[in-house]
CSV table of C-alpha atoms and ligand atoms in Angstrom, one decimal:
chain,number,residue,atom,x,y,z
Z,207,MET,CA,135.5,110.2,132.5
Z,208,SER,CA,132.4,108.6,130.8
Z,209,VAL,CA,131.2,105.1,130.2
Z,210,THR,CA,133.4,103.2,127.7
Z,211,ILE,CA,132.4,100.5,125.3
Z,212,LYS,CA,135.0,97.7,125.3
Z,213,SER,CA,136.2,96.1,122.0
Z,214,THR,CA,136.0,92.4,121.3
Z,215,ARG,CA,139.6,92.0,122.2
Z,216,GLU,CA,139.2,93.9,125.5
Z,217,ILE,CA,136.2,91.7,126.5
Z,218,GLU,CA,138.2,88.6,125.6
Z,219,LEU,CA,140.9,89.7,128.2
Z,220,MET,CA,138.2,90.6,130.7
Z,221,ARG,CA,136.7,87.1,130.2
Z,222,GLU,CA,140.0,85.5,131.0
Z,223,ALA,CA,140.5,87.8,134.2
Z,224,GLY,CA,136.9,86.8,135.2
Z,225,ARG,CA,137.5,83.1,134.7
Z,226,ILE,CA,140.6,83.3,136.9
Z,227,LEU,CA,138.8,85.3,139.5
Z,228,ALA,CA,135.9,82.7,139.6
Z,229,GLU,CA,138.5,80.1,140.3
Z,230,VAL,CA,140.2,82.2,143.0
Z,231,HIS,CA,136.8,82.4,144.8
Z,232,GLU,CA,136.2,78.7,144.5
Z,233,ARG,CA,139.6,77.9,146.0
Z,234,LEU,CA,139.1,80.5,148.7
Z,235,GLY,CA,135.8,78.9,149.6
Z,236,GLU,CA,137.6,75.6,150.2
Z,237,ILE,CA,139.7,77.1,153.0
Z,238,VAL,CA,137.0,79.0,154.8
Z,239,LYS,CA,136.5,77.0,158.1
Z,240,PRO,CA,136.4,77.6,161.8
Z,241,GLY,CA,139.9,78.4,163.1
Z,242,ILE,CA,141.3,80.2,160.1
Z,243,SER,CA,142.3,83.8,160.5
Z,244,THR,CA,141.2,86.4,158.1
Z,245,LYS,CA,144.9,87.2,157.4
Z,246,ASP,CA,145.5,83.6,156.3
Z,247,ILE,CA,142.6,84.0,153.7
Z,248,ASP,CA,144.3,87.1,152.4
Z,249,LYS,CA,147.7,85.4,152.2
Z,250,TYR,CA,146.4,82.4,150.4
Z,251,GLY,CA,144.3,84.6,148.0
Z,252,GLU,CA,147.2,86.9,147.1
Z,253,GLU,CA,149.4,83.8,146.4
Z,254,LEU,CA,146.7,82.3,144.3
Z,255,ILE,CA,146.1,85.4,142.3
Z,256,ARG,CA,149.8,85.8,141.5
Z,257,SER,CA,150.0,82.1,140.7
Z,258,TYR,CA,147.7,82.8,137.8
Z,259,GLY,CA,150.0,85.6,136.5
Z,260,CYS,CA,147.6,88.2,137.8
Z,261,ILE,CA,148.0,91.3,140.0
Z,262,PRO,CA,145.8,91.7,143.1
Z,263,SER,CA,144.1,94.9,142.3
Z,264,PHE,CA,143.0,95.8,145.8
Z,265,LEU,CA,146.5,95.7,147.3
Z,266,HIS,CA,147.5,99.4,148.0
Z,267,TYR,CA,144.5,100.7,146.1
Z,268,ASN,CA,144.0,104.1,147.9
Z,269,GLY,CA,146.1,102.7,150.6
Z,270,TYR,CA,144.1,99.5,151.3
Z,271,PRO,CA,146.7,97.1,152.9
Z,272,ALA,CA,145.6,93.7,151.6
Z,273,SER,CA,144.6,91.7,148.5
Z,274,ILE,CA,141.3,90.3,149.7
Z,275,CYS,CA,138.7,92.3,151.6
Z,276,VAL,CA,137.5,90.0,154.4
Z,277,SER,CA,134.3,91.2,156.3
Z,278,VAL,CA,132.8,89.1,159.1
Z,279,ASN,CA,129.1,89.2,160.3
Z,280,ASP,CA,128.1,92.9,160.8
Z,281,GLU,CA,131.0,94.0,158.6
Z,282,VAL,CA,129.6,95.0,155.3
Z,283,VAL,CA,132.7,95.4,153.1
Z,284,HIS,CA,136.4,96.4,153.1
Z,285,GLY,CA,137.3,94.4,156.3
Z,286,ILE,CA,141.1,94.4,156.8
Z,287,PRO,CA,142.6,90.9,157.2
Z,288,ASN,CA,144.1,90.4,160.6
Z,289,LYS,CA,146.0,87.4,162.1
Z,290,LYS,CA,144.1,87.8,165.3
Z,291,ARG,CA,140.7,87.6,163.7
Z,292,ILE,CA,139.8,83.9,163.8
Z,293,LEU,CA,136.7,82.7,162.1
Z,294,THR,CA,134.3,80.6,164.3
Z,295,ASN,CA,131.5,78.3,163.7
Z,296,GLY,CA,128.3,80.2,162.8
Z,297,ASP,CA,130.0,83.3,161.3
Z,298,ILE,CA,129.3,84.6,157.9
Z,299,VAL,CA,132.3,86.0,156.0
Z,300,SER,CA,132.3,88.2,152.8
Z,301,LEU,CA,135.2,87.8,150.5
Z,302,ASP,CA,135.8,90.5,147.9
Z,303,ALA,CA,138.7,90.1,145.5
Z,304,GLY,CA,140.0,91.8,142.4
Z,305,VAL,CA,142.5,90.7,139.7
Z,306,ILE,CA,144.3,92.4,136.9
Z,307,TYR,CA,145.1,90.2,133.9
Z,308,LYS,CA,147.1,91.8,131.0
Z,309,GLY,CA,145.9,95.3,132.1
Z,310,TYR,CA,142.2,94.3,132.5
Z,311,HIS,CA,140.3,94.1,135.8
Z,312,SER,CA,137.8,91.7,137.2
Z,313,ASP,CA,136.0,92.2,140.6
Z,314,ALA,CA,133.8,89.7,142.5
Z,315,ALA,CA,132.5,89.0,146.0
Z,316,ARG,CA,130.8,86.1,147.8
Z,317,THR,CA,129.6,85.7,151.3
Z,318,LEU,CA,130.3,82.3,152.7
Z,319,ALA,CA,129.1,80.3,155.8
Z,320,VAL,CA,131.7,79.3,158.4
Z,321,GLY,CA,130.7,75.9,159.5
Z,322,GLU,CA,127.0,75.6,160.5
Z,323,ILE,CA,125.1,78.9,160.3
Z,324,SER,CA,121.6,80.0,161.3
Z,325,GLU,CA,118.7,79.7,158.9
Z,326,ASP,CA,118.4,83.5,159.0
Z,327,ALA,CA,121.9,83.9,158.0
Z,328,LYS,CA,121.5,81.3,155.1
Z,329,ARG,CA,118.5,83.3,153.9
Z,330,LEU,CA,120.3,86.6,153.9
Z,331,ILE,CA,123.1,85.1,151.8
Z,332,GLU,CA,120.7,83.6,149.4
Z,333,VAL,CA,118.5,86.7,149.0
Z,334,THR,CA,121.7,88.9,148.5
Z,335,LYS,CA,122.9,86.5,145.7
Z,336,GLN,CA,119.6,86.3,144.1
Z,337,SER,CA,119.2,90.1,144.1
Z,338,PHE,CA,122.1,90.3,141.8
Z,339,PHE,CA,120.4,87.9,139.4
Z,340,GLU,CA,117.2,89.8,139.6
Z,341,GLY,CA,119.1,93.0,138.7
Z,342,ILE,CA,120.9,91.6,135.7
Z,343,LYS,CA,117.5,90.6,134.2
Z,344,PHE,CA,117.5,94.3,133.1
Z,345,ALA,CA,121.2,94.2,132.1
Z,346,LYS,CA,120.6,94.4,128.4
Z,347,GLU,CA,120.1,96.7,125.6
Z,348,GLY,CA,116.8,98.4,125.6
Z,349,TYR,CA,117.0,99.0,129.4
Z,350,HIS,CA,118.6,101.7,131.4
Z,351,LEU,CA,121.2,101.4,134.2
Z,352,HIS,CA,118.9,102.2,137.0
Z,353,ASP,CA,116.4,99.5,135.9
Z,354,ILE,CA,119.1,97.2,137.4
Z,355,SER,CA,119.3,99.3,140.6
Z,356,ALA,CA,115.5,99.2,141.1
Z,357,ALA,CA,115.2,95.5,140.5
Z,358,ILE,CA,117.8,94.8,143.1
Z,359,GLU,CA,116.2,96.9,145.7
Z,360,ASP,CA,112.6,95.7,145.0
Z,361,TYR,CA,113.7,92.0,145.5
Z,362,VAL,CA,115.6,92.8,148.7
Z,363,ILE,CA,112.8,94.8,150.2
Z,364,ALA,CA,110.3,92.2,149.3
Z,365,HIS,CA,112.3,89.7,151.3
Z,366,GLY,CA,112.5,92.0,154.5
Z,367,TYR,CA,116.1,93.2,154.1
Z,368,THR,CA,117.6,96.5,153.1
Z,369,CYS,CA,120.2,97.7,150.6
Z,370,VAL,CA,123.3,99.7,151.7
Z,371,ARG,CA,123.1,103.2,150.1
Z,372,ASP,CA,126.6,104.6,150.9
Z,373,LEU,CA,128.4,102.2,148.5
Z,374,VAL,CA,127.6,101.4,144.9
Z,375,GLY,CA,128.7,99.2,142.0
Z,376,HIS,CA,130.8,100.5,139.1
Z,377,GLY,CA,132.0,100.3,135.6
Z,378,ILE,CA,135.3,98.3,135.2
Z,379,GLY,CA,138.0,97.7,132.7
Z,380,THR,CA,141.4,99.1,132.5
Z,381,GLU,CA,140.6,100.7,135.9
Z,382,LEU,CA,139.0,99.0,138.9
Z,383,HIS,CA,136.5,101.8,139.2
Z,384,GLU,CA,135.1,103.4,136.0
Z,385,ASP,CA,132.0,105.2,135.2
Z,386,PRO,CA,129.1,104.7,135.7
Z,387,GLN,CA,128.3,104.4,139.4
Z,388,ILE,CA,125.7,101.7,140.0
Z,389,PRO,CA,123.5,102.2,143.0
Z,390,ASN,CA,121.7,99.1,144.5
Z,391,PHE,CA,118.5,101.0,145.1
Z,392,ARG,CA,115.7,102.8,143.2
Z,393,GLN,CA,116.7,106.1,141.6
Z,394,LYS,CA,114.4,108.9,140.5
Z,395,ARG,CA,115.8,108.7,136.9
Z,396,ARG,CA,116.4,105.7,134.7
Z,397,GLY,CA,120.2,106.5,134.2
Z,398,CYS,CA,122.1,105.9,131.0
Z,399,LYS,CA,121.0,103.6,128.3
Z,400,LEU,CA,122.7,100.1,128.4
Z,401,GLN,CA,124.8,99.4,125.3
Z,402,ALA,CA,126.6,96.2,124.2
Z,403,GLY,CA,130.3,96.3,125.3
Z,404,MET,CA,129.7,98.1,128.6
Z,405,THR,CA,131.5,96.1,131.4
Z,406,LEU,CA,130.0,96.5,134.9
Z,407,ALA,CA,130.7,95.3,138.5
Z,408,ILE,CA,127.3,94.9,140.1
Z,409,GLU,CA,127.4,94.4,143.8
Z,410,PRO,CA,124.5,94.4,146.1
Z,411,MET,CA,125.3,94.8,149.8
Z,412,VAL,CA,122.4,93.7,151.8
Z,413,ASN,CA,121.7,94.2,155.6
Z,414,ALA,CA,119.3,92.1,157.8
Z,415,GLY,CA,118.4,95.3,159.7
Z,416,SER,CA,118.8,99.0,159.0
Z,417,PRO,CA,120.5,100.1,155.8
Z,418,GLU,CA,122.7,102.5,157.7
Z,419,VAL,CA,126.4,101.9,157.9
Z,420,LYS,CA,129.4,103.4,159.6
Z,421,TRP,CA,133.2,103.4,159.1
Z,422,LEU,CA,135.4,102.0,161.8
Z,423,GLU,CA,138.5,103.9,162.9
Z,424,ASP,CA,140.7,102.0,160.6
Z,425,GLU,CA,139.0,104.2,157.9
Z,426,TRP,CA,138.2,101.1,155.8
Z,427,THR,CA,135.9,98.6,157.5
Z,428,VAL,CA,132.3,99.4,156.9
Z,429,VAL,CA,129.9,97.9,159.5
Z,430,THR,CA,126.1,98.0,159.9
Z,431,SER,CA,125.1,100.8,162.3
Z,432,ASP,CA,122.8,98.4,164.2
Z,433,HIS,CA,125.2,95.5,164.1
Z,434,SER,CA,122.8,93.4,162.1
Z,435,LEU,CA,124.3,90.9,159.7
Z,436,SER,CA,125.3,91.9,156.2
Z,437,ALA,CA,126.0,90.0,153.0
Z,438,HIS,CA,127.7,91.0,149.6
Z,439,TYR,CA,127.5,89.4,146.2
Z,440,GLU,CA,129.3,90.8,143.2
Z,441,ASN,CA,130.2,89.8,139.7
Z,442,THR,CA,131.8,91.6,136.7
Z,443,ILE,CA,129.4,91.4,133.7
Z,444,VAL,CA,129.4,92.6,130.1
Z,445,ILE,CA,126.4,93.9,128.3
Z,446,THR,CA,125.8,92.1,125.0
Z,447,THR,CA,123.1,92.4,122.3
Z,448,GLY,CA,121.3,89.5,124.1
Z,449,GLU,CA,121.7,88.1,127.6
Z,450,PRO,CA,124.4,89.6,129.8
Z,451,GLU,CA,127.5,87.5,130.2
Z,452,VAL,CA,128.6,87.1,133.8
Z,453,LEU,CA,132.4,87.0,133.4
Z,454,SER,CA,133.4,86.2,137.0
Z,455,LEU,CA,131.2,83.1,137.4
Z,456,ARG,CA,132.1,79.5,136.6
Z,457,LEU,CA,129.5,77.9,134.4
Z,458,ASP,CA,129.2,74.2,135.2
W,1835,LIG,CO1,133.5,96.3,143.2
């Protein structure tokens, strides 16, 4: 497959998918508190997604068993919700969710504080979020795909953290994962030219320590090799002839 350019109608459907997903994340943020299990978050998220007439895109994707990826502390991404995993004060938790609305996908992730967290953890979450916004300064016509990658890594490194290299962002549309792959670190070549109508899921995963990760025996959960904290921030965007439009973010 190659990178597709979406029509105005397709972008309109992805805008609606993104609007719904932004709301799902806001509502999920309201229930994240010490004492809740990661399974409770998934259950609430799945019901919420379905209540908007959407399908949770992660459920059964390549065998993934839940609707929301819930990753705690040193877990980078793809944590599997579990009723015995109870969040406690001081944890950080990454929630990754995807919806399908009328055949079109949106994908977004946030890392949230559970109760009161350390200043270090707060800074990691903020730098991860800001690295996304640094990256999308280059998400416009005239730039190339890997200009985004380089901007993300430069910002992360300048703040003393590292970008995970084994997982990448991706094109998105009628499929959750479309071309192109979008690394969160500098590449030797600039990659494809960006064109209006490309829809991309940009998702820096940032570690407080080493960039190395490993997979747990469940074959899904990705953790930092040195067990340092990790944060994730992702939105679905569309390239336009001007500034990029962030589809999975509420503007207010
Ligand atoms: Co994604």
